[in-house]
mmCIF file of C-alpha atoms in Angstrom:
data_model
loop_
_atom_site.group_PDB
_atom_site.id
_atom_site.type_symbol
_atom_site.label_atom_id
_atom_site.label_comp_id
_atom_site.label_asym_id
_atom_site.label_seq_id
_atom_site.Cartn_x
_atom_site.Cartn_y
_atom_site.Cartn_z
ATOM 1 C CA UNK A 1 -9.615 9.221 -0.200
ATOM 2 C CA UNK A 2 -8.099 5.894 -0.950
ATOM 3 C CA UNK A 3 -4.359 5.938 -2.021
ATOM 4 C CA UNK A 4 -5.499 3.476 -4.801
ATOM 5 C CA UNK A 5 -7.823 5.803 -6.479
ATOM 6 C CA UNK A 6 -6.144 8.061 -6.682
ATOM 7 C CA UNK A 7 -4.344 7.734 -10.071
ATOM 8 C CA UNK A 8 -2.625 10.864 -10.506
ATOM 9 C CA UNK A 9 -1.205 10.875 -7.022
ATOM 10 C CA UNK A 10 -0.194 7.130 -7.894
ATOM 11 C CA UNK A 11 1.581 8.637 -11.248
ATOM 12 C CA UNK A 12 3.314 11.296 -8.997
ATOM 13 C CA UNK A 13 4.727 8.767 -6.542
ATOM 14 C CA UNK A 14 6.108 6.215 -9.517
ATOM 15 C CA UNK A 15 7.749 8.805 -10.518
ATOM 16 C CA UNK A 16 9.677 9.999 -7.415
ATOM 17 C CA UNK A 17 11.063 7.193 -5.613
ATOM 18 C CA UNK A 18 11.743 7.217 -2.554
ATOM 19 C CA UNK A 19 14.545 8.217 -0.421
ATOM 20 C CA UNK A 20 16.652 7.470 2.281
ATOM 21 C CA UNK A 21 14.954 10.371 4.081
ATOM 22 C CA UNK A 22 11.905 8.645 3.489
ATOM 23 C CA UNK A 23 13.106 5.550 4.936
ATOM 24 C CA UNK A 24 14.007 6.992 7.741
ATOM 25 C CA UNK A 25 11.125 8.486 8.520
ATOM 26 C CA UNK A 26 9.095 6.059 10.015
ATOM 27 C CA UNK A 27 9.607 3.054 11.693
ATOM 28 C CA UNK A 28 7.320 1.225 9.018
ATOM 29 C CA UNK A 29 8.754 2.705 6.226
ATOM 30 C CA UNK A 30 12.112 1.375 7.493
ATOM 31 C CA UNK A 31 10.390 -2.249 7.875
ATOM 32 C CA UNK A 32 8.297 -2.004 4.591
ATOM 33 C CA UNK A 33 11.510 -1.190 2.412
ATOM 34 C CA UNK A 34 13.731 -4.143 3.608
ATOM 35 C CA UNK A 35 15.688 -2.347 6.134
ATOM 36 C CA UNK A 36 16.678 -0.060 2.891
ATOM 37 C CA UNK A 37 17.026 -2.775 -0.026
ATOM 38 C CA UNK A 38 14.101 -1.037 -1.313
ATOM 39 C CA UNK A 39 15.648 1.641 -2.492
ATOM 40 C CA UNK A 40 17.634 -0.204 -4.686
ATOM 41 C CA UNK A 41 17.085 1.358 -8.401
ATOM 42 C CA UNK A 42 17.744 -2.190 -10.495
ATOM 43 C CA UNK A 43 15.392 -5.170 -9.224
ATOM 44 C CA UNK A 44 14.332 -3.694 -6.029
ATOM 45 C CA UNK A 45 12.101 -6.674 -5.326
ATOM 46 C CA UNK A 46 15.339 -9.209 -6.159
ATOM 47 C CA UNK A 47 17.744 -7.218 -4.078
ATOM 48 C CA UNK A 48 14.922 -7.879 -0.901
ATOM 49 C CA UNK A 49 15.280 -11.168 -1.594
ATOM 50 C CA UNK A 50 18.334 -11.031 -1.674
ATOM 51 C CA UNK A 51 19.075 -9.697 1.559
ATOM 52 C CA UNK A 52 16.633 -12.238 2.859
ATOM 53 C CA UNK A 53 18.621 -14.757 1.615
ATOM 54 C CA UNK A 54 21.246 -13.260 3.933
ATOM 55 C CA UNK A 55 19.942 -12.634 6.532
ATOM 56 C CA UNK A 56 18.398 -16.113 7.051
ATOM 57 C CA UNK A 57 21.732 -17.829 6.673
ATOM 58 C CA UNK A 58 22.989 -15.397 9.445
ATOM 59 C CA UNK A 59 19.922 -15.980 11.433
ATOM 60 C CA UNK A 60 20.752 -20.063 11.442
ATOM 61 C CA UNK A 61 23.593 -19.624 13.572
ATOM 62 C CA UNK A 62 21.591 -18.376 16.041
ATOM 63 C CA UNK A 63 18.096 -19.011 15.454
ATOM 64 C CA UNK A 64 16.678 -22.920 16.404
ATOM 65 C CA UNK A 65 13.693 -23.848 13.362
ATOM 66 C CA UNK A 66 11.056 -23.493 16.194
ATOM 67 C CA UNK A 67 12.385 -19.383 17.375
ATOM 68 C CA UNK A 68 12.725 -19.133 13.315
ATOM 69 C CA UNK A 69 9.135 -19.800 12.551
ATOM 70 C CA UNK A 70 8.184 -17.576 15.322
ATOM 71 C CA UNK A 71 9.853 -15.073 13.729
ATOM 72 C CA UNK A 72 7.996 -14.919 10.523
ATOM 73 C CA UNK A 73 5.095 -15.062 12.533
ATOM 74 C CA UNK A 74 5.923 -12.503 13.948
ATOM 75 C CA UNK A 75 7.361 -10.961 10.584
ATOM 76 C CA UNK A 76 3.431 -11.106 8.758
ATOM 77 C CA UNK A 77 0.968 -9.053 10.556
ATOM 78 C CA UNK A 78 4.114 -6.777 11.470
ATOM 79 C CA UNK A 79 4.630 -6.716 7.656
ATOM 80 C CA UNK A 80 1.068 -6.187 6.856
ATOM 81 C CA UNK A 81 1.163 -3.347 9.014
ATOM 82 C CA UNK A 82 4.613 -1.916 7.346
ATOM 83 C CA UNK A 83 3.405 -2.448 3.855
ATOM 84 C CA UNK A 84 0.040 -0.671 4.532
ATOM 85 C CA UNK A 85 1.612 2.216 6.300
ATOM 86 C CA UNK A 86 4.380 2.332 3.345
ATOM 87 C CA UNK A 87 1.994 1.955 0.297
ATOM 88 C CA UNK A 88 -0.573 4.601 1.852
ATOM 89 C CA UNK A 89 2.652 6.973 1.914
ATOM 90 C CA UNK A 90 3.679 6.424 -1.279
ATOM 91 C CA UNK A 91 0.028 6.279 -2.263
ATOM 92 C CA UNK A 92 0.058 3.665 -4.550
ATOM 93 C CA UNK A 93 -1.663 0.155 -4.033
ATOM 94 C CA UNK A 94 2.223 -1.729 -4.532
ATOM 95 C CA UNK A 95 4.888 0.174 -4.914
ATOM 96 C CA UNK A 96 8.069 -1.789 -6.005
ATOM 97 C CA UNK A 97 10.138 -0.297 -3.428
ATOM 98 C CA UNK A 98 8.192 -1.996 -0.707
ATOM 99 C CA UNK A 99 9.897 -5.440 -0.476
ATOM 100 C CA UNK A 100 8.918 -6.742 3.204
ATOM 101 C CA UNK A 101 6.710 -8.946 0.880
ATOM 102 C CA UNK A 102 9.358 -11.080 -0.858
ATOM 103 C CA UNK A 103 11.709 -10.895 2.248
ATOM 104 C CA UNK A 104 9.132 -12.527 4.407
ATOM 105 C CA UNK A 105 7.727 -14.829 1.361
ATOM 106 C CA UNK A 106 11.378 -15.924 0.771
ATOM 107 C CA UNK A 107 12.292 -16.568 4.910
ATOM 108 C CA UNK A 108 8.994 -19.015 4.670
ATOM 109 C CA UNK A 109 10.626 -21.059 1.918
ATOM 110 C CA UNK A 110 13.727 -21.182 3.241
ATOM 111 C CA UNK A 111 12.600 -22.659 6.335
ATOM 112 C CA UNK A 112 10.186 -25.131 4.916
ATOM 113 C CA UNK A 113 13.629 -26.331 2.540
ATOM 114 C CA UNK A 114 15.826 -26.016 5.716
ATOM 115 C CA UNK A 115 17.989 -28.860 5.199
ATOM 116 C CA UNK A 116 18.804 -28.220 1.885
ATOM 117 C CA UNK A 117 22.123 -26.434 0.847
ATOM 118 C CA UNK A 118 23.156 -23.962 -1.179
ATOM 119 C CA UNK A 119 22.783 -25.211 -4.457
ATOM 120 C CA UNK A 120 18.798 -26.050 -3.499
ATOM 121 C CA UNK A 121 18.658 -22.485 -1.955
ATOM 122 C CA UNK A 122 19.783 -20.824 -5.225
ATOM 123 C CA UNK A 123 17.442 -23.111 -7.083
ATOM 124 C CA UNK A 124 14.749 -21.700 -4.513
ATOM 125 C CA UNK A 125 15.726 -18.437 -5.412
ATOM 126 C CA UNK A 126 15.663 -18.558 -8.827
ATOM 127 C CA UNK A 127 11.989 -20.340 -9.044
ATOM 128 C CA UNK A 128 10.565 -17.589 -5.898
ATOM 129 C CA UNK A 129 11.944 -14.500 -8.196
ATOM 130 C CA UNK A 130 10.230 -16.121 -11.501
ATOM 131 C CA UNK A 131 6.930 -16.813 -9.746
ATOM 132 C CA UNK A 132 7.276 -13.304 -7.631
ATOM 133 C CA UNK A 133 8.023 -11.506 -11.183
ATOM 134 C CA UNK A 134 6.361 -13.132 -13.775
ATOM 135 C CA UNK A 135 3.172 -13.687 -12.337
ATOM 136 C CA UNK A 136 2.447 -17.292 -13.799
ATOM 137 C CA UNK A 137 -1.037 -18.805 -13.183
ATOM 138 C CA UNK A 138 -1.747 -18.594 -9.420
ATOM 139 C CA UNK A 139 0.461 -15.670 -8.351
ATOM 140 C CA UNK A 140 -0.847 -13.506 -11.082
ATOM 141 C CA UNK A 141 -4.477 -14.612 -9.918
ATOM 142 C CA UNK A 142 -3.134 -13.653 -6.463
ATOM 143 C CA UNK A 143 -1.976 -10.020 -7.707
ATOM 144 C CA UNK A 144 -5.357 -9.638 -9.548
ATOM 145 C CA UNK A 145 -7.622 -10.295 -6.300
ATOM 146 C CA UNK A 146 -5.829 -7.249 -4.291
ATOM 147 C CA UNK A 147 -4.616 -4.909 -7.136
ATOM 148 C CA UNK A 148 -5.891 -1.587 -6.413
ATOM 149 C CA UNK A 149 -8.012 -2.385 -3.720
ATOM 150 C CA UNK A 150 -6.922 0.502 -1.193
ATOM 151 C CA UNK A 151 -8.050 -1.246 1.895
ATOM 152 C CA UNK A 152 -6.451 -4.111 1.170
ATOM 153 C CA UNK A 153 -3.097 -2.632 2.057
ATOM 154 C CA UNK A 154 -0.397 -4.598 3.186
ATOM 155 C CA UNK A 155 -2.523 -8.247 2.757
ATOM 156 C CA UNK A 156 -3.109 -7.500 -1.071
ATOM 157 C CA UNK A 157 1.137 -6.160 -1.180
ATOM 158 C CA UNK A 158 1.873 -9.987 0.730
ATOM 159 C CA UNK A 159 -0.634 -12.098 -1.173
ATOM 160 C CA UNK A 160 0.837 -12.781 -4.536
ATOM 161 C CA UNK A 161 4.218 -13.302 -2.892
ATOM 162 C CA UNK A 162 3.135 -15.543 -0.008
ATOM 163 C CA UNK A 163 1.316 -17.229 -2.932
ATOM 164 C CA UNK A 164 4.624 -17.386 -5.317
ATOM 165 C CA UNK A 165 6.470 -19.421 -2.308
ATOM 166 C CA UNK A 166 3.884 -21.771 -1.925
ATOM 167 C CA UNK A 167 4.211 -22.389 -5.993
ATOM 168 C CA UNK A 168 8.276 -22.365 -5.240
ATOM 169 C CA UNK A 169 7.876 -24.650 -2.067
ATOM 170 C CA UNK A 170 5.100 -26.731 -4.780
ATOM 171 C CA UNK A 171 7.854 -27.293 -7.473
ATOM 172 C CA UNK A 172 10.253 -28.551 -4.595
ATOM 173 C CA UNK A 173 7.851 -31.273 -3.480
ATOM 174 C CA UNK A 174 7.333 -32.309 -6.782
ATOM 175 C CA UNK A 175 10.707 -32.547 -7.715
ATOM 176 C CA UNK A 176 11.230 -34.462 -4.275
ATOM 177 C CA UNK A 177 8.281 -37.026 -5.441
ATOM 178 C CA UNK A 178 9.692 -37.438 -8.703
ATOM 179 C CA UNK A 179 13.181 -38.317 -7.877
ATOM 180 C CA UNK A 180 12.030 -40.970 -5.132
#
Protein backbone atom coordinates (compact mmCIF):
# COMPACT_ATOMS: atom_id res chain seq x y z
CA UNK A 1 0.00 0.00 0.00
CA UNK A 2 1.14 3.46 -0.83
CA UNK A 3 0.40 6.17 1.86
CA UNK A 4 -0.78 8.32 -1.16
CA UNK A 5 -3.54 6.08 -2.19
CA UNK A 6 -4.78 5.70 0.31
CA UNK A 7 -7.42 8.48 0.62
CA UNK A 8 -9.30 7.65 3.57
CA UNK A 9 -6.25 7.00 5.66
CA UNK A 10 -5.02 10.47 4.17
CA UNK A 11 -8.58 12.01 5.47
CA UNK A 12 -7.92 10.33 8.91
CA UNK A 13 -4.44 11.80 9.33
CA UNK A 14 -5.61 15.63 8.20
CA UNK A 15 -7.71 15.35 10.64
CA UNK A 16 -5.56 14.39 13.67
CA UNK A 17 -2.50 16.31 13.74
CA UNK A 18 0.14 15.38 15.13
CA UNK A 19 1.61 15.51 18.49
CA UNK A 20 4.42 16.11 20.49
CA UNK A 21 4.39 12.37 21.24
CA UNK A 22 4.60 11.91 17.72
CA UNK A 23 7.49 14.07 17.38
CA UNK A 24 9.20 12.45 19.66
CA UNK A 25 8.95 9.36 18.41
CA UNK A 26 11.37 9.08 15.89
CA UNK A 27 14.38 10.66 15.12
CA UNK A 28 12.90 11.64 11.57
CA UNK A 29 9.82 12.74 12.74
CA UNK A 30 11.77 15.12 15.02
CA UNK A 31 13.86 16.31 11.79
CA UNK A 32 10.81 16.29 9.36
CA UNK A 33 8.69 18.66 11.74
CA UNK A 34 11.35 21.45 12.21
CA UNK A 35 12.70 20.36 15.44
CA UNK A 36 8.80 20.86 16.57
CA UNK A 37 7.71 24.13 14.55
CA UNK A 38 5.56 21.76 12.83
CA UNK A 39 3.26 21.44 15.19
CA UNK A 40 2.43 24.82 15.15
CA UNK A 41 -1.58 25.06 14.54
CA UNK A 42 -1.53 28.73 12.54
CA UNK A 43 0.96 28.72 9.40
CA UNK A 44 2.89 25.70 10.26
CA UNK A 45 4.90 26.01 7.06
CA UNK A 46 5.66 30.03 8.00
CA UNK A 47 6.55 29.27 11.57
CA UNK A 48 9.46 26.61 9.86
CA UNK A 49 10.57 29.31 8.15
CA UNK A 50 10.59 31.12 10.62
CA UNK A 51 12.72 29.29 12.83
CA UNK A 52 15.01 28.92 9.87
CA UNK A 53 15.34 32.34 9.73
CA UNK A 54 16.70 31.94 13.26
CA UNK A 55 18.54 29.60 13.29
CA UNK A 56 20.68 30.74 10.32
CA UNK A 57 21.41 34.08 11.91
CA UNK A 58 22.61 32.03 15.00
CA UNK A 59 24.45 29.68 12.81
CA UNK A 60 26.59 32.89 11.24
CA UNK A 61 28.34 33.41 14.31
CA UNK A 62 29.71 30.29 14.10
CA UNK A 63 29.35 28.83 10.82
CA UNK A 64 32.09 30.15 7.83
CA UNK A 65 29.80 30.26 4.12
CA UNK A 66 31.91 27.19 3.02
CA UNK A 67 30.89 24.76 6.64
CA UNK A 68 27.29 26.56 5.92
CA UNK A 69 26.79 25.15 2.50
CA UNK A 70 27.98 21.89 3.74
CA UNK A 71 25.42 21.94 5.98
CA UNK A 72 22.49 22.10 3.71
CA UNK A 73 24.13 19.55 1.89
CA UNK A 74 24.08 17.74 4.34
CA UNK A 75 20.48 19.06 5.39
CA UNK A 76 18.78 17.55 1.69
CA UNK A 77 19.14 13.91 1.37
CA UNK A 78 18.93 13.92 5.35
CA UNK A 79 15.65 15.85 4.73
CA UNK A 80 14.51 13.67 1.98
CA UNK A 81 14.91 10.91 4.21
CA UNK A 82 12.93 12.79 7.26
CA UNK A 83 10.14 13.92 5.04
CA UNK A 84 9.64 10.40 3.54
CA UNK A 85 9.76 8.68 6.85
CA UNK A 86 7.31 11.57 8.28
CA UNK A 87 4.76 11.69 5.35
CA UNK A 88 4.61 7.69 5.19
CA UNK A 89 3.62 8.06 9.05
CA UNK A 90 1.21 10.44 8.68
CA UNK A 91 0.25 8.73 5.44
CA UNK A 92 -0.37 11.47 3.41
CA UNK A 93 1.78 12.52 0.27
CA UNK A 94 2.52 16.36 2.17
CA UNK A 95 1.36 16.89 5.21
CA UNK A 96 1.60 20.61 6.35
CA UNK A 97 3.16 19.76 9.52
CA UNK A 98 6.26 18.52 7.81
CA UNK A 99 8.31 21.75 7.34
CA UNK A 100 12.08 20.41 6.87
CA UNK A 101 11.10 21.54 3.28
CA UNK A 102 10.84 25.32 3.73
CA UNK A 103 13.53 25.29 6.55
CA UNK A 104 16.08 23.86 4.22
CA UNK A 105 14.58 25.85 1.00
CA UNK A 106 14.83 29.06 3.13
CA UNK A 107 18.75 28.25 4.65
CA UNK A 108 19.62 27.96 0.64
CA UNK A 109 18.40 31.51 0.05
CA UNK A 110 19.76 32.90 2.80
CA UNK A 111 23.11 31.85 1.96
CA UNK A 112 23.03 32.63 -1.69
CA UNK A 113 21.79 36.56 -0.29
CA UNK A 114 24.47 36.32 2.50
CA UNK A 115 25.60 39.75 2.52
CA UNK A 116 22.47 41.26 2.59
CA UNK A 117 20.84 42.55 5.90
CA UNK A 118 17.90 42.42 7.51
CA UNK A 119 15.71 44.44 5.62
CA UNK A 120 16.75 42.15 2.28
CA UNK A 121 16.24 39.03 4.54
CA UNK A 122 12.64 40.04 5.43
CA UNK A 123 12.10 40.93 1.82
CA UNK A 124 13.43 37.24 1.17
CA UNK A 125 11.04 36.06 3.48
CA UNK A 126 8.17 37.58 2.42
CA UNK A 127 8.71 36.62 -1.52
CA UNK A 128 9.92 32.56 -0.27
CA UNK A 129 6.44 32.35 1.87
CA UNK A 130 4.35 33.81 -1.29
CA UNK A 131 6.03 31.50 -3.79
CA UNK A 132 6.06 28.46 -1.01
CA UNK A 133 2.14 29.27 -0.43
CA UNK A 134 0.66 30.46 -3.35
CA UNK A 135 2.01 28.25 -5.77
CA UNK A 136 2.56 30.83 -8.72
CA UNK A 137 3.68 29.44 -12.13
CA UNK A 138 6.76 27.24 -11.53
CA UNK A 139 6.30 26.18 -7.89
CA UNK A 140 2.78 25.14 -8.50
CA UNK A 141 4.15 23.15 -11.65
CA UNK A 142 6.69 21.83 -9.11
CA UNK A 143 3.82 20.67 -6.55
CA UNK A 144 1.87 19.15 -9.53
CA UNK A 145 4.87 16.80 -10.78
CA UNK A 146 5.13 15.00 -7.14
CA UNK A 147 1.56 15.43 -5.69
CA UNK A 148 0.41 12.13 -4.68
CA UNK A 149 3.01 10.20 -6.05
CA UNK A 150 3.76 7.85 -2.91
CA UNK A 151 7.24 6.98 -3.90
CA UNK A 152 8.17 10.17 -4.40
CA UNK A 153 8.35 10.86 -0.70
CA UNK A 154 10.47 13.32 0.68
CA UNK A 155 11.86 14.62 -3.12
CA UNK A 156 8.16 15.43 -4.23
CA UNK A 157 7.61 17.18 -0.17
CA UNK A 158 11.25 19.34 -1.15
CA UNK A 159 10.56 20.03 -4.82
CA UNK A 160 8.11 22.84 -4.96
CA UNK A 161 9.96 24.54 -2.11
CA UNK A 162 13.53 24.11 -3.40
CA UNK A 163 11.79 25.39 -6.56
CA UNK A 164 10.00 28.55 -4.70
CA UNK A 165 13.72 29.72 -3.52
CA UNK A 166 15.11 29.53 -6.74
CA UNK A 167 11.96 31.90 -7.94
CA UNK A 168 12.81 34.04 -4.51
CA UNK A 169 16.68 33.94 -5.19
CA UNK A 170 15.27 34.80 -9.28
CA UNK A 171 13.39 38.02 -8.15
CA UNK A 172 16.63 39.07 -6.15
CA UNK A 173 18.86 38.92 -9.22
CA UNK A 174 16.53 40.73 -11.11
CA UNK A 175 16.03 43.35 -8.84
CA UNK A 176 19.99 43.44 -8.51
CA UNK A 177 20.14 43.85 -12.57
CA UNK A 178 17.63 46.40 -12.58
CA UNK A 179 18.98 48.75 -10.08
CA UNK A 180 22.63 48.62 -11.67
Amino acid sequence: MTFASDAAASRTAAAARPTSRFLLAHPAHFIALGFGCGLSRVAPGTAGTLWAWLSFVVLQRWLTPAQTGWLIAVSLPVGWWACTVAARSLRMADPSPVVWDEVVAFWIVLWLLWPVGFWGQLVAFALFRYFDAAKPGPVGWADRQFHGFGAAGGFGILFDDLVAAFCTLLVFAVWTFLLR
